[in-house]
GROMACS .gro file of C-alpha atoms in nm:
model
  156
    1MET     CA    1   2.843 -12.011   9.235
    2PRO     CA    2   3.120 -11.834   9.432
    3ASP     CA    3   3.140 -11.893   9.806
    4GLY     CA    4   2.938 -11.645  10.007
    5LEU     CA    5   2.706 -11.560   9.719
    6ASN     CA    6   2.347 -11.653   9.788
    7ASP     CA    7   2.158 -11.611   9.465
    8LEU     CA    8   1.911 -11.832   9.284
    9PRO     CA    9   1.849 -11.861   8.910
   10MET     CA   10   1.549 -11.688   8.758
   11CYS     CA   11   1.218 -11.877   8.771
   12VAL     CA   12   1.014 -11.896   8.453
   13PRO     CA   13   0.672 -11.981   8.606
   14VAL     CA   14   0.513 -11.658   8.726
   15ALA     CA   15   0.541 -11.606   9.105
   16SER     CA   16   0.710 -11.940   9.181
   17GLN     CA   17   1.018 -11.761   9.319
   18LEU     CA   18   0.802 -11.626   9.601
   19LEU     CA   19   0.744 -11.977   9.734
   20HIS     CA   20   1.117 -12.044   9.721
   21ALA     CA   21   1.184 -11.724   9.916
   22ALA     CA   22   0.932 -11.812  10.186
   23GLY     CA   23   1.081 -12.162  10.222
   24ILE     CA   24   1.437 -12.032  10.236
   25GLY     CA   25   1.332 -11.778  10.499
   26MET     CA   26   1.174 -12.051  10.709
   27ALA     CA   27   1.492 -12.260  10.677
   28MET     CA   28   1.695 -11.961  10.796
   29ASN     CA   29   1.477 -11.943  11.107
   30ILE     CA   30   1.518 -12.315  11.176
   31LYS     CA   31   1.897 -12.282  11.138
   32LYS     CA   32   1.890 -11.966  11.352
   33GLU     CA   33   2.064 -11.772  11.076
   34LYS     CA   34   2.033 -11.394  11.085
   35HIS     CA   35   1.994 -11.344  10.711
   36VAL     CA   36   1.711 -11.199  10.504
   37VAL     CA   37   1.565 -11.307  10.171
   38LEU     CA   38   1.468 -11.044   9.914
   39THR     CA   39   1.243 -11.148   9.628
   40TYR     CA   40   1.100 -10.944   9.342
   41PHE     CA   41   0.783 -10.988   9.139
   42GLY     CA   42   0.547 -10.790   8.918
   43ASP     CA   43   0.191 -10.677   8.977
   44GLY     CA   44   0.062 -10.956   8.751
   45SER     CA   45   0.232 -11.211   8.976
   46SER     CA   46   0.046 -11.068   9.274
   47SER     CA   47  -0.273 -11.228   9.139
   48GLU     CA   48  -0.122 -11.577   9.126
   49GLY     CA   49  -0.199 -11.837   9.390
   50ASP     CA   50   0.174 -11.888   9.450
   51CYS     CA   51   0.200 -11.526   9.563
   52HIS     CA   52  -0.079 -11.559   9.818
   53GLU     CA   53   0.056 -11.891   9.945
   54ALA     CA   54   0.406 -11.748   9.985
   55LEU     CA   55   0.286 -11.435  10.169
   56ASN     CA   56   0.072 -11.645  10.402
   57PHE     CA   57   0.345 -11.905  10.465
   58ALA     CA   58   0.609 -11.639  10.534
   59SER     CA   59   0.380 -11.459  10.776
   60VAL     CA   60   0.262 -11.769  10.963
   61PHE     CA   61   0.620 -11.890  11.009
   62ASN     CA   62   0.762 -11.538  11.069
   63ALA     CA   63   1.011 -11.588  10.785
   64PRO     CA   64   1.266 -11.309  10.729
   65VAL     CA   65   1.153 -11.226  10.375
   66VAL     CA   66   1.109 -10.893  10.199
   67PHE     CA   67   0.862 -10.927   9.911
   68ILE     CA   68   0.915 -10.645   9.660
   69CYS     CA   69   0.641 -10.591   9.402
   70LEU     CA   70   0.735 -10.388   9.095
   71ASN     CA   71   0.398 -10.245   8.997
   72ASN     CA   72   0.385 -10.094   8.649
   73GLN     CA   73   0.004 -10.075   8.676
   74TYR     CA   74  -0.040 -10.322   8.393
   75ALA     CA   75   0.021 -10.696   8.395
   76ILE     CA   76   0.120 -10.858   8.070
   77SER     CA   77  -0.241 -10.869   7.950
   78VAL     CA   78  -0.468 -10.651   8.168
   79PRO     CA   79  -0.453 -10.332   8.375
   80ILE     CA   80  -0.432 -10.370   8.751
   81SER     CA   81  -0.793 -10.248   8.785
   82ARG     CA   82  -0.899 -10.576   8.617
   83GLN     CA   83  -0.686 -10.785   8.857
   84MET     CA   84  -0.811 -10.666   9.195
   85LYS     CA   85  -1.065 -10.445   9.370
   86ASN     CA   86  -0.837 -10.305   9.639
   87GLU     CA   87  -0.658  -9.981   9.561
   88THR     CA   88  -0.301 -10.104   9.622
   89ILE     CA   89  -0.110 -10.428   9.632
   90ALA     CA   90   0.046 -10.321   9.965
   91GLN     CA   91  -0.303 -10.337  10.121
   92ARG     CA   92  -0.300 -10.712  10.072
   93ALA     CA   93  -0.040 -10.739  10.348
   94ILE     CA   94  -0.312 -10.670  10.604
   95ALA     CA   95  -0.474 -11.005  10.529
   96TYR     CA   96  -0.145 -11.183  10.600
   97GLY     CA   97  -0.064 -10.995  10.920
   98MET     CA   98   0.247 -10.827  10.788
   99PRO     CA   99   0.340 -10.467  10.714
  100GLY     CA  100   0.261 -10.343  10.365
  101VAL     CA  101   0.453 -10.042  10.242
  102ARG     CA  102   0.395  -9.846   9.922
  103VAL     CA  103   0.667  -9.613   9.796
  104ASP     CA  104   0.735  -9.447   9.463
  105GLY     CA  105   0.928  -9.701   9.260
  106ASN     CA  106   1.087  -9.420   9.057
  107ASP     CA  107   1.240  -9.267   9.373
  108ILE     CA  108   1.558  -9.466   9.436
  109LEU     CA  109   1.612  -9.315   9.781
  110ALA     CA  110   1.258  -9.401   9.893
  111VAL     CA  111   1.303  -9.755   9.760
  112TYR     CA  112   1.637  -9.789   9.941
  113THR     CA  113   1.495  -9.657  10.269
  114ALA     CA  114   1.187  -9.881  10.261
  115THR     CA  115   1.400 -10.184  10.176
  116GLN     CA  116   1.652 -10.115  10.452
  117GLU     CA  117   1.372 -10.072  10.706
  118ALA     CA  118   1.216 -10.404  10.599
  119ILE     CA  119   1.553 -10.580  10.618
  120ALA     CA  120   1.616 -10.444  10.968
  121ARG     CA  121   1.269 -10.554  11.076
  122ALA     CA  122   1.329 -10.906  10.944
  123LYS     CA  123   1.670 -10.927  11.114
  124ARG     CA  124   1.503 -10.833  11.444
  125GLY     CA  125   1.283 -11.141  11.404
  126GLU     CA  126   0.969 -10.943  11.320
  127GLY     CA  127   0.888 -11.139  11.005
  128PRO     CA  128   0.817 -11.051  10.643
  129THR     CA  129   0.726 -10.723  10.476
  130LEU     CA  130   0.551 -10.654  10.145
  131ILE     CA  131   0.682 -10.350   9.959
  132GLU     CA  132   0.493 -10.220   9.656
  133LEU     CA  133   0.681 -10.002   9.408
  134PRO     CA  134   0.447  -9.834   9.161
  135HIS     CA  135   0.656  -9.710   8.870
  136VAL     CA  136   0.654  -9.610   8.506
  137GLN     CA  137   0.766  -9.886   8.271
  138VAL     CA  138   0.926  -9.761   7.952
  139TYR     CA  139   0.944 -10.087   7.756
  140ALA     CA  140   0.712 -10.380   7.694
  141ALA     CA  141   0.723 -10.642   7.968
  142THR     CA  142   0.828 -10.918   7.732
  143ARG     CA  143   1.121 -10.755   7.556
  144LEU     CA  144   1.382 -10.483   7.572
  145PRO     CA  145   1.450 -10.241   7.286
  146THR     CA  146   1.672 -10.399   7.024
  147ILE     CA  147   1.708 -10.134   6.757
  148PRO     CA  148   1.724  -9.754   6.755
  149ASN     CA  149   1.367  -9.732   6.620
  150ASP     CA  150   1.235  -9.902   6.936
  151ILE     CA  151   1.412  -9.645   7.151
  152ALA     CA  152   1.286  -9.358   6.934
  153GLN     CA  153   0.927  -9.485   6.957
  154THR     CA  154   0.936  -9.497   7.337
  155THR     CA  155   1.049  -9.135   7.364
  156LYS     CA  156   0.768  -8.987   7.152
   0.00000   0.00000   0.00000
């Protein structure tokens, strides 16, 4: 990896990257580094134990982490209404003592603004933020379109 680039490879197990982010954020605090970790996950991942452990750990240790949930309203196998009783994923932040923000994931300016605010908050030493981005997903979660027919079917 080039010097100055801080990026990790993709994680195959669902939600495991969230634990890595929380740990890296805690290490940044110990080293007194003024950096922020951004990590992305889907709404299905939000029901995994790793997600809850990472949110709790980051909050307890005031880790500078921005957790960004891409919520397409449907995990790989069930709709979000079958995953949780609360109305939004952002509401879960209350239980961890961190801000939870919900913005339209299809509005790039709203996403940018919410992310920049969360980054600034983390840099001020105010800990993690959970951002939920409800959005419309055009393609299946497990694959991208490979032939023109796939693209044509998604536009009907």
